[in-house]
PDB file of C-alpha atoms in Angstrom:
ATOM      1  CA  MET A   1     119.153 122.314  94.203  1.00  0.00           C
ATOM      2  CA  HIS A   2     115.937 120.297  94.208  1.00  0.00           C
ATOM      3  CA  PHE A   3     117.322 118.066  91.451  1.00  0.00           C
ATOM      4  CA  LYS A   4     120.435 117.330  93.542  1.00  0.00           C
ATOM      5  CA  ARG A   5     118.296 116.404  96.540  1.00  0.00           C
ATOM      6  CA  ILE A   6     116.088 114.116  94.480  1.00  0.00           C
ATOM      7  CA  LEU A   7     119.171 112.513  92.923  1.00  0.00           C
ATOM      8  CA  MET A   8     120.737 111.956  96.341  1.00  0.00           C
ATOM      9  CA  ILE A   9     117.532 110.377  97.655  1.00  0.00           C
ATOM     10  CA  CYS A  10     117.423 108.023  94.645  1.00  0.00           C
ATOM     11  CA  ILE A  11     121.069 107.076  95.167  1.00  0.00           C
ATOM     12  CA  MET A  12     120.496 106.337  98.850  1.00  0.00           C
ATOM     13  CA  TYR A  13     117.512 104.112  98.064  1.00  0.00           C
ATOM     14  CA  VAL A  14     119.510 102.259  95.409  1.00  0.00           C
ATOM     15  CA  VAL A  15     122.317 101.688  97.920  1.00  0.00           C
ATOM     16  CA  LEU A  16     119.790 100.508 100.515  1.00  0.00           C
ATOM     17  CA  VAL A  17     118.255  97.987  98.104  1.00  0.00           C
ATOM     18  CA  ALA A  18     121.742  96.817  97.054  1.00  0.00           C
ATOM     19  CA  VAL A  19     122.713  96.194 100.684  1.00  0.00           C
ATOM     20  CA  TRP A  20     119.422  94.396 101.219  1.00  0.00           C
ATOM     21  CA  TRP A  21     120.149  92.227  98.165  1.00  0.00           C
ATOM     22  CA  VAL A  22     123.612  91.313  99.442  1.00  0.00           C
ATOM     23  CA  VAL A  23     122.311  90.454 102.927  1.00  0.00           C
ATOM     24  CA  ALA A  24     119.535  88.299 101.434  1.00  0.00           C
ATOM     25  CA  SER A  25     121.961  86.478  99.151  1.00  0.00           C
ATOM     26  CA  GLN A  26     124.214  85.633 102.088  1.00  0.00           C
ATOM     27  CA  ASN A  27     121.409  84.418 104.375  1.00  0.00           C
ATOM     28  CA  GLU A  28     119.202  81.586 103.193  1.00  0.00           C
ATOM     29  CA  GLY A  29     115.535  82.178 103.896  1.00  0.00           C
ATOM     30  CA  TYR A  30     115.982  85.930 104.258  1.00  0.00           C
ATOM     31  CA  PRO A  31     113.499  87.805 102.011  1.00  0.00           C
ATOM     32  CA  SER A  32     115.073  89.384  98.945  1.00  0.00           C
ATOM     33  CA  PRO A  33     113.887  92.558  97.180  1.00  0.00           C
ATOM     34  CA  ILE A  34     112.418  90.426  94.362  1.00  0.00           C
ATOM     35  CA  SER A  35     110.525  88.020  96.634  1.00  0.00           C
ATOM     36  CA  THR A  36     109.199  90.925  98.685  1.00  0.00           C
ATOM     37  CA  TYR A  37     108.058  92.718  95.537  1.00  0.00           C
ATOM     38  CA  GLN A  38     106.275  89.566  94.352  1.00  0.00           C
ATOM     39  CA  VAL A  39     104.467  89.146  97.674  1.00  0.00           C
ATOM     40  CA  ALA A  40     103.473  92.815  97.641  1.00  0.00           C
ATOM     41  CA  PHE A  41     102.285  93.054  94.028  1.00  0.00           C
ATOM     42  CA  GLY A  42     101.927  89.450  92.897  1.00  0.00           C
ATOM     43  CA  GLY A  43     103.919  87.374  90.435  1.00  0.00           C
ATOM     44  CA  ILE A  44     105.301  83.912  89.720  1.00  0.00           C
ATOM     45  CA  ASP A  45     107.794  82.290  92.086  1.00  0.00           C
ATOM     46  CA  LYS A  46     110.800  80.160  91.060  1.00  0.00           C
ATOM     47  CA  HIS A  47     108.629  77.034  91.144  1.00  0.00           C
ATOM     48  CA  GLY A  48     106.170  78.521  88.644  1.00  0.00           C
ATOM     49  CA  GLU A  49     103.428  79.008  91.200  1.00  0.00           C
ATOM     50  CA  GLU A  50     101.355  82.176  91.307  1.00  0.00           C
ATOM     51  CA  ILE A  51     101.877  84.486  94.276  1.00  0.00           C
ATOM     52  CA  GLN A  52      98.849  86.397  95.509  1.00  0.00           C
ATOM     53  CA  SER A  53      99.402  90.122  95.942  1.00  0.00           C
ATOM     54  CA  VAL A  54      99.145  91.256  99.566  1.00  0.00           C
ATOM     55  CA  LEU A  55      98.366  94.823  98.510  1.00  0.00           C
ATOM     56  CA  ALA A  56      95.831  93.876  95.822  1.00  0.00           C
ATOM     57  CA  ASN A  57      93.977  91.843  98.435  1.00  0.00           C
ATOM     58  CA  GLY A  58      94.433  94.490 101.076  1.00  0.00           C
ATOM     59  CA  PHE A  59      90.704  94.769 101.820  1.00  0.00           C
ATOM     60  CA  TYR A  60      90.151  91.033 101.997  1.00  0.00           C
ATOM     61  CA  ILE A  61      87.938  89.753 104.831  1.00  0.00           C
ATOM     62  CA  GLY A  62      88.045  86.040 105.511  1.00  0.00           C
ATOM     63  CA  GLU A  63      87.059  83.549 108.152  1.00  0.00           C
ATOM     64  CA  ASP A  64      88.197  83.749 111.779  1.00  0.00           C
ATOM     65  CA  GLU A  65      88.270  87.573 111.508  1.00  0.00           C
ATOM     66  CA  GLU A  66      91.167  87.410 109.037  1.00  0.00           C
ATOM     67  CA  GLN A  67      91.615  90.755 107.312  1.00  0.00           C
ATOM     68  CA  GLY A  68      93.766  92.294 104.609  1.00  0.00           C
ATOM     69  CA  VAL A  69      96.563  94.708 105.415  1.00  0.00           C
ATOM     70  CA  PHE A  70      94.625  97.862 104.549  1.00  0.00           C
ATOM     71  CA  TRP A  71      91.980  97.118 107.170  1.00  0.00           C
ATOM     72  CA  HIS A  72      94.788  96.936 109.714  1.00  0.00           C
ATOM     73  CA  LEU A  73      96.194 100.184 108.354  1.00  0.00           C
ATOM     74  CA  LEU A  74      92.823 101.884 108.861  1.00  0.00           C
ATOM     75  CA  ASP A  75      92.695 100.512 112.410  1.00  0.00           C
ATOM     76  CA  SER A  76      96.131 101.999 113.097  1.00  0.00           C
ATOM     77  CA  LEU A  77      95.010 105.377 111.735  1.00  0.00           C
ATOM     78  CA  ALA A  78      91.914 105.237 113.925  1.00  0.00           C
ATOM     79  CA  TYR A  79      94.123 104.613 116.958  1.00  0.00           C
ATOM     80  CA  LEU A  80      96.503 107.358 115.859  1.00  0.00           C
ATOM     81  CA  PHE A  81      93.983 110.139 115.348  1.00  0.00           C
ATOM     82  CA  GLY A  82      91.815 109.048 118.271  1.00  0.00           C
ATOM     83  CA  GLY A  83      94.759 109.268 120.648  1.00  0.00           C
ATOM     84  CA  PHE A  84      95.976 112.475 119.057  1.00  0.00           C
ATOM     85  CA  ALA A  85      92.557 114.097 119.502  1.00  0.00           C
ATOM     86  CA  LEU A  86      93.161 113.728 123.237  1.00  0.00           C
ATOM     87  CA  VAL A  87      96.648 115.196 122.818  1.00  0.00           C
ATOM     88  CA  LEU A  88      95.297 118.220 120.957  1.00  0.00           C
ATOM     89  CA  PHE A  89      92.427 118.758 123.405  1.00  0.00           C
ATOM     90  CA  VAL A  90      94.783 118.809 126.403  1.00  0.00           C
ATOM     91  CA  GLY A  91      98.140 119.773 124.929  1.00  0.00           C
ATOM     92  CA  LEU A  92      97.207 123.069 123.267  1.00  0.00           C
ATOM     93  CA  PRO A  93      95.627 124.782 126.312  1.00  0.00           C
ATOM     94  CA  LEU A  94      98.319 123.278 128.536  1.00  0.00           C
ATOM     95  CA  GLY A  95     101.026 124.677 126.255  1.00  0.00           C
ATOM     96  CA  LEU A  96      99.393 128.108 126.379  1.00  0.00           C
ATOM     97  CA  LEU A  97      99.368 128.012 130.183  1.00  0.00           C
ATOM     98  CA  VAL A  98     103.006 126.930 130.322  1.00  0.00           C
ATOM     99  CA  GLY A  99     104.000 129.692 127.901  1.00  0.00           C
ATOM    100  CA  LEU A 100     102.000 132.481 129.510  1.00  0.00           C
ATOM    101  CA  SER A 101     102.555 131.741 133.198  1.00  0.00           C
ATOM    102  CA  PRO A 102     106.129 131.414 134.576  1.00  0.00           C
ATOM    103  CA  THR A 103     104.717 130.110 137.861  1.00  0.00           C
ATOM    104  CA  PHE A 104     102.675 127.421 136.145  1.00  0.00           C
ATOM    105  CA  LYS A 105     105.680 126.550 133.951  1.00  0.00           C
ATOM    106  CA  TYR A 106     107.787 125.923 137.068  1.00  0.00           C
ATOM    107  CA  GLY A 107     105.192 123.539 138.484  1.00  0.00           C
ATOM    108  CA  TYR A 108     104.788 121.838 135.114  1.00  0.00           C
ATOM    109  CA  ASP A 109     108.551 121.325 134.742  1.00  0.00           C
ATOM    110  CA  VAL A 110     108.849 119.863 138.238  1.00  0.00           C
ATOM    111  CA  ILE A 111     106.028 117.374 137.743  1.00  0.00           C
ATOM    112  CA  THR A 112     106.652 116.333 134.147  1.00  0.00           C
ATOM    113  CA  GLY A 113     110.458 116.508 133.988  1.00  0.00           C
ATOM    114  CA  SER A 114     110.873 112.826 134.804  1.00  0.00           C
ATOM    115  CA  LEU A 115     107.713 111.663 133.028  1.00  0.00           C
ATOM    116  CA  LYS A 116     109.079 112.759 129.651  1.00  0.00           C
ATOM    117  CA  ALA A 117     111.989 110.346 130.016  1.00  0.00           C
ATOM    118  CA  ILE A 118     109.726 107.297 130.316  1.00  0.00           C
ATOM    119  CA  ALA A 119     109.674 105.249 127.122  1.00  0.00           C
ATOM    120  CA  PRO A 120     106.184 105.336 125.551  1.00  0.00           C
ATOM    121  CA  VAL A 121     105.637 101.568 125.628  1.00  0.00           C
ATOM    122  CA  VAL A 122     106.426 101.479 129.360  1.00  0.00           C
ATOM    123  CA  TRP A 123     103.108 103.234 129.940  1.00  0.00           C
ATOM    124  CA  LEU A 124     101.249 100.246 128.513  1.00  0.00           C
ATOM    125  CA  PRO A 125     101.284  97.885 131.548  1.00  0.00           C
ATOM    126  CA  PHE A 126     100.497 100.820 133.839  1.00  0.00           C
ATOM    127  CA  VAL A 127      97.432 101.714 131.762  1.00  0.00           C
ATOM    128  CA  LEU A 128      96.410  98.039 131.502  1.00  0.00           C
ATOM    129  CA  ILE A 129      96.168  97.887 135.294  1.00  0.00           C
ATOM    130  CA  LEU A 130      93.637 100.733 135.261  1.00  0.00           C
ATOM    131  CA  VAL A 131      91.770 100.022 132.009  1.00  0.00           C
ATOM    132  CA  GLN A 132      90.846  96.631 130.568  1.00  0.00           C
ATOM    133  CA  ASP A 133      89.481  97.791 127.211  1.00  0.00           C
ATOM    134  CA  THR A 134      92.207  97.456 124.565  1.00  0.00           C
ATOM    135  CA  VAL A 135      91.002 100.440 122.530  1.00  0.00           C
ATOM    136  CA  MET A 136      91.120 102.756 125.540  1.00  0.00           C
ATOM    137  CA  VAL A 137      94.502 101.331 126.550  1.00  0.00           C
ATOM    138  CA  ALA A 138      95.907 102.196 123.112  1.00  0.00           C
ATOM    139  CA  LEU A 139      94.406 105.703 123.098  1.00  0.00           C
ATOM    140  CA  ILE A 140      95.575 106.572 126.606  1.00  0.00           C
ATOM    141  CA  THR A 141      99.077 105.227 125.973  1.00  0.00           C
ATOM    142  CA  ILE A 142      99.358 107.294 122.789  1.00  0.00           C
ATOM    143  CA  PHE A 143      98.169 110.334 124.699  1.00  0.00           C
ATOM    144  CA  LEU A 144     100.755 109.880 127.456  1.00  0.00           C
ATOM    145  CA  ALA A 145     103.544 109.378 124.931  1.00  0.00           C
ATOM    146  CA  ALA A 146     102.718 112.174 122.466  1.00  0.00           C
ATOM    147  CA  LEU A 147     101.527 114.982 124.755  1.00  0.00           C
ATOM    148  CA  TRP A 148     104.872 116.597 125.543  1.00  0.00           C
ATOM    149  CA  PRO A 149     106.062 117.816 122.100  1.00  0.00           C
ATOM    150  CA  LEU A 150     102.867 119.802 121.498  1.00  0.00           C
ATOM    151  CA  VAL A 151     103.012 121.406 124.943  1.00  0.00           C
ATOM    152  CA  SER A 152     106.702 122.282 124.610  1.00  0.00           C
ATOM    153  CA  SER A 153     106.402 123.645 121.075  1.00  0.00           C
ATOM    154  CA  THR A 154     103.364 125.786 121.920  1.00  0.00           C
ATOM    155  CA  ALA A 155     105.080 127.229 124.998  1.00  0.00           C
ATOM    156  CA  PHE A 156     108.273 127.875 123.011  1.00  0.00           C
ATOM    157  CA  GLY A 157     106.273 129.702 120.343  1.00  0.00           C
ATOM    158  CA  ILE A 158     104.940 132.115 122.965  1.00  0.00           C
ATOM    159  CA  LYS A 159     108.466 132.672 124.251  1.00  0.00           C
ATOM    160  CA  MET A 160     109.611 133.598 120.725  1.00  0.00           C
ATOM    161  CA  ILE A 161     106.971 136.312 120.223  1.00  0.00           C
ATOM    162  CA  HIS A 162     108.684 139.668 119.792  1.00  0.00           C
ATOM    163  CA  GLN A 163     108.075 142.069 122.661  1.00  0.00           C
ATOM    164  CA  ASP A 164     106.883 144.756 120.222  1.00  0.00           C
ATOM    165  CA  TYR A 165     103.698 142.779 119.672  1.00  0.00           C
ATOM    166  CA  LEU A 166     103.019 142.645 123.400  1.00  0.00           C
ATOM    167  CA  LYS A 167     103.751 146.356 123.771  1.00  0.00           C
ATOM    168  CA  MET A 168     101.346 147.058 120.930  1.00  0.00           C
ATOM    169  CA  SER A 169      98.622 145.100 122.714  1.00  0.00           C
ATOM    170  CA  LYS A 170      99.061 147.308 125.774  1.00  0.00           C
ATOM    171  CA  THR A 171      98.886 150.428 123.634  1.00  0.00           C
ATOM    172  CA  LEU A 172      95.652 149.188 122.066  1.00  0.00           C
ATOM    173  CA  GLN A 173      94.387 148.201 125.530  1.00  0.00           C
ATOM    174  CA  LEU A 174      93.460 144.713 124.423  1.00  0.00           C
ATOM    175  CA  THR A 175      91.833 142.365 126.896  1.00  0.00           C
ATOM    176  CA  ARG A 176      93.553 139.053 127.719  1.00  0.00           C
ATOM    177  CA  THR A 177      91.124 137.229 125.466  1.00  0.00           C
ATOM    178  CA  GLU A 178      91.772 139.639 122.587  1.00  0.00           C
ATOM    179  CA  LEU A 179      95.524 139.365 123.163  1.00  0.00           C
ATOM    180  CA  LEU A 180      95.318 135.581 122.995  1.00  0.00           C
ATOM    181  CA  VAL A 181      93.001 135.354 119.985  1.00  0.00           C
ATOM    182  CA  ASP A 182      94.218 138.302 117.891  1.00  0.00           C
ATOM    183  CA  ILE A 183      97.962 138.273 118.538  1.00  0.00           C
ATOM    184  CA  ILE A 184      99.365 135.240 120.339  1.00  0.00           C
ATOM    185  CA  LEU A 185      97.542 132.394 118.562  1.00  0.00           C
ATOM    186  CA  PRO A 186      98.116 133.697 115.003  1.00  0.00           C
ATOM    187  CA  LEU A 187     101.825 134.231 115.724  1.00  0.00           C
ATOM    188  CA  ILE A 188     102.453 130.793 117.209  1.00  0.00           C
ATOM    189  CA  VAL A 189     100.587 128.795 114.532  1.00  0.00           C
ATOM    190  CA  PRO A 190     103.873 127.568 112.965  1.00  0.00           C
ATOM    191  CA  TYR A 191     105.071 126.336 116.360  1.00  0.00           C
ATOM    192  CA  ILE A 192     101.750 124.664 117.059  1.00  0.00           C
ATOM    193  CA  PHE A 193     101.883 122.765 113.779  1.00  0.00           C
ATOM    194  CA  ASP A 194     105.498 121.823 114.396  1.00  0.00           C
ATOM    195  CA  GLY A 195     104.432 120.429 117.765  1.00  0.00           C
ATOM    196  CA  ILE A 196     101.533 118.610 116.109  1.00  0.00           C
ATOM    197  CA  ARG A 197     103.921 117.093 113.566  1.00  0.00           C
ATOM    198  CA  ARG A 198     106.326 115.857 116.233  1.00  0.00           C
ATOM    199  CA  SER A 199     103.528 114.602 118.481  1.00  0.00           C
ATOM    200  CA  LEU A 200     101.920 112.726 115.608  1.00  0.00           C
ATOM    201  CA  TRP A 201     105.234 111.119 114.708  1.00  0.00           C
ATOM    202  CA  ILE A 202     105.749 109.950 118.297  1.00  0.00           C
ATOM    203  CA  ALA A 203     102.155 108.707 118.373  1.00  0.00           C
ATOM    204  CA  TRP A 204     102.736 106.789 115.124  1.00  0.00           C
ATOM    205  CA  VAL A 205     105.920 105.055 116.283  1.00  0.00           C
ATOM    206  CA  THR A 206     104.216 104.332 119.624  1.00  0.00           C
ATOM    207  CA  ILE A 207     101.068 102.698 118.283  1.00  0.00           C
ATOM    208  CA  ILE A 208     102.962 100.016 116.311  1.00  0.00           C
ATOM    209  CA  PRO A 209     104.582  98.263 119.324  1.00  0.00           C
ATOM    210  CA  ILE A 210     101.350  98.750 121.286  1.00  0.00           C
ATOM    211  CA  GLU A 211      99.464  96.830 118.595  1.00  0.00           C
ATOM    212  CA  MET A 212     102.105  94.104 118.727  1.00  0.00           C
ATOM    213  CA  LEU A 213     101.700  93.713 122.476  1.00  0.00           C
ATOM    214  CA  LEU A 214      97.913  93.950 122.552  1.00  0.00           C
ATOM    215  CA  GLU A 215      97.601  91.442 119.689  1.00  0.00           C
ATOM    216  CA  ASP A 216      94.285  92.892 118.633  1.00  0.00           C
ATOM    217  CA  LYS A 217      94.421  94.759 115.326  1.00  0.00           C
ATOM    218  CA  GLY A 218      96.426  97.317 113.383  1.00  0.00           C
ATOM    219  CA  LEU A 219      99.630  97.278 111.345  1.00  0.00           C
ATOM    220  CA  GLY A 220     101.692  96.324 114.378  1.00  0.00           C
ATOM    221  CA  HIS A 221      99.493  93.278 114.933  1.00  0.00           C
ATOM    222  CA  TRP A 222      99.706  92.413 111.226  1.00  0.00           C
ATOM    223  CA  VAL A 223     103.520  92.560 111.271  1.00  0.00           C
ATOM    224  CA  TRP A 224     103.748  90.518 114.479  1.00  0.00           C
ATOM    225  CA  ASN A 225     101.377  87.921 113.071  1.00  0.00           C
ATOM    226  CA  ALA A 226     103.544  87.720 109.922  1.00  0.00           C
ATOM    227  CA  TYR A 227     106.551  87.056 112.156  1.00  0.00           C
ATOM    228  CA  ASN A 228     104.751  84.288 114.017  1.00  0.00           C
ATOM    229  CA  GLU A 229     103.650  82.733 110.730  1.00  0.00           C
ATOM    230  CA  GLU A 230     107.199  83.061 109.310  1.00  0.00           C
ATOM    231  CA  MET A 231     106.057  85.281 106.447  1.00  0.00           C
ATOM    232  CA  GLN A 232     109.195  87.411 106.280  1.00  0.00           C
ATOM    233  CA  GLU A 233     108.232  89.326 103.146  1.00  0.00           C
ATOM    234  CA  GLN A 234     105.086  90.581 104.826  1.00  0.00           C
ATOM    235  CA  ILE A 235     107.173  91.886 107.729  1.00  0.00           C
ATOM    236  CA  ILE A 236     109.155  94.068 105.337  1.00  0.00           C
ATOM    237  CA  ILE A 237     105.986  95.162 103.518  1.00  0.00           C
ATOM    238  CA  GLY A 238     104.528  96.206 106.867  1.00  0.00           C
ATOM    239  CA  MET A 239     107.693  98.129 107.736  1.00  0.00           C
ATOM    240  CA  VAL A 240     107.567  99.954 104.402  1.00  0.00           C
ATOM    241  CA  LEU A 241     103.890 100.857 104.893  1.00  0.00           C
ATOM    242  CA  ILE A 242     104.636 102.160 108.390  1.00  0.00           C
ATOM    243  CA  TYR A 243     107.507 104.275 107.067  1.00  0.00           C
ATOM    244  CA  VAL A 244     105.644 105.619 104.027  1.00  0.00           C
ATOM    245  CA  LEU A 245     102.489 106.542 105.914  1.00  0.00           C
ATOM    246  CA  GLY A 246     104.421 108.197 108.725  1.00  0.00           C
ATOM    247  CA  SER A 247     106.504 110.157 106.235  1.00  0.00           C
ATOM    248  CA  ILE A 248     103.417 111.355 104.354  1.00  0.00           C
ATOM    249  CA  ILE A 249     101.747 112.572 107.553  1.00  0.00           C
ATOM    250  CA  GLY A 250     104.924 114.357 108.645  1.00  0.00           C
ATOM    251  CA  TYR A 251     105.500 115.945 105.234  1.00  0.00           C
ATOM    252  CA  VAL A 252     101.936 117.257 104.937  1.00  0.00           C
ATOM    253  CA  LEU A 253     102.086 118.811 108.393  1.00  0.00           C
ATOM    254  CA  LYS A 254     105.467 120.361 107.606  1.00  0.00           C
ATOM    255  CA  LEU A 255     104.002 121.980 104.485  1.00  0.00           C
ATOM    256  CA  VAL A 256     101.146 123.402 106.556  1.00  0.00           C
ATOM    257  CA  ALA A 257     103.560 124.707 109.205  1.00  0.00           C
ATOM    258  CA  ASP A 258     105.771 126.313 106.540  1.00  0.00           C
ATOM    259  CA  TYR A 259     102.726 127.937 104.922  1.00  0.00           C
ATOM    260  CA  PHE A 260     101.818 129.672 108.172  1.00  0.00           C
ATOM    261  CA  ASN A 261     105.418 130.551 109.056  1.00  0.00           C
ATOM    262  CA  TYR A 262     105.120 134.291 108.503  1.00  0.00           C
ATOM    263  CA  MET A 263     107.226 135.207 111.518  1.00  0.00           C
ATOM    264  CA  ASP A 264     110.529 134.800 109.624  1.00  0.00           C
TER     265      ASP A 264
END
């Protein structure tokens, strides 16, 4: 079964590269798989000139604050986990309240029902009006975009707890604190991590356009600068890095969630 999945993934990637090759061959100036590979890892172009590897020089620091791609990647990760720290600090207790209190859940649904439908990037100009610091703007925008999945998943986890566990807590005469710490939290760990995974993914896809608009630093800024400088291969390299890093984060969190999924 695993072999079939791996084979299918390989086939899909081969098809994707083949389509890319055809599109590049039909559009002059469009980066091909070979030219993109050479820009990423270095090589010799068709004119016999050496191409410097973008990835090998990823930690380059030059004049006028010019930096290699890996510095921008680290900036994006700093934005990501900084904003997500706010999400975790607020989202987990808020999710517990929503899950444990039907009255609070009603008020939460009324207030946030429409807010969830707002596209993450739309928050950016609103936050810019209130905050002038670009770092804080990025962190707050990530927070506003990625809060909801963690809250919803945590509340849903509480809803899925079997009533026998709650009856047992009454039999043992557990306090509310003991009920929360000894029964509820351990049982909803898989849901919490699933919410963390989805919130992190939303935060990741949110921070890229934010960096493009703020024009400060990060992978989004690096990709946008490559577009302005007409360095098409670097745009694709940036897209691949964004995809790979996001996939790794999501996969690791899924493994953690599956490890703690002892409710099945």
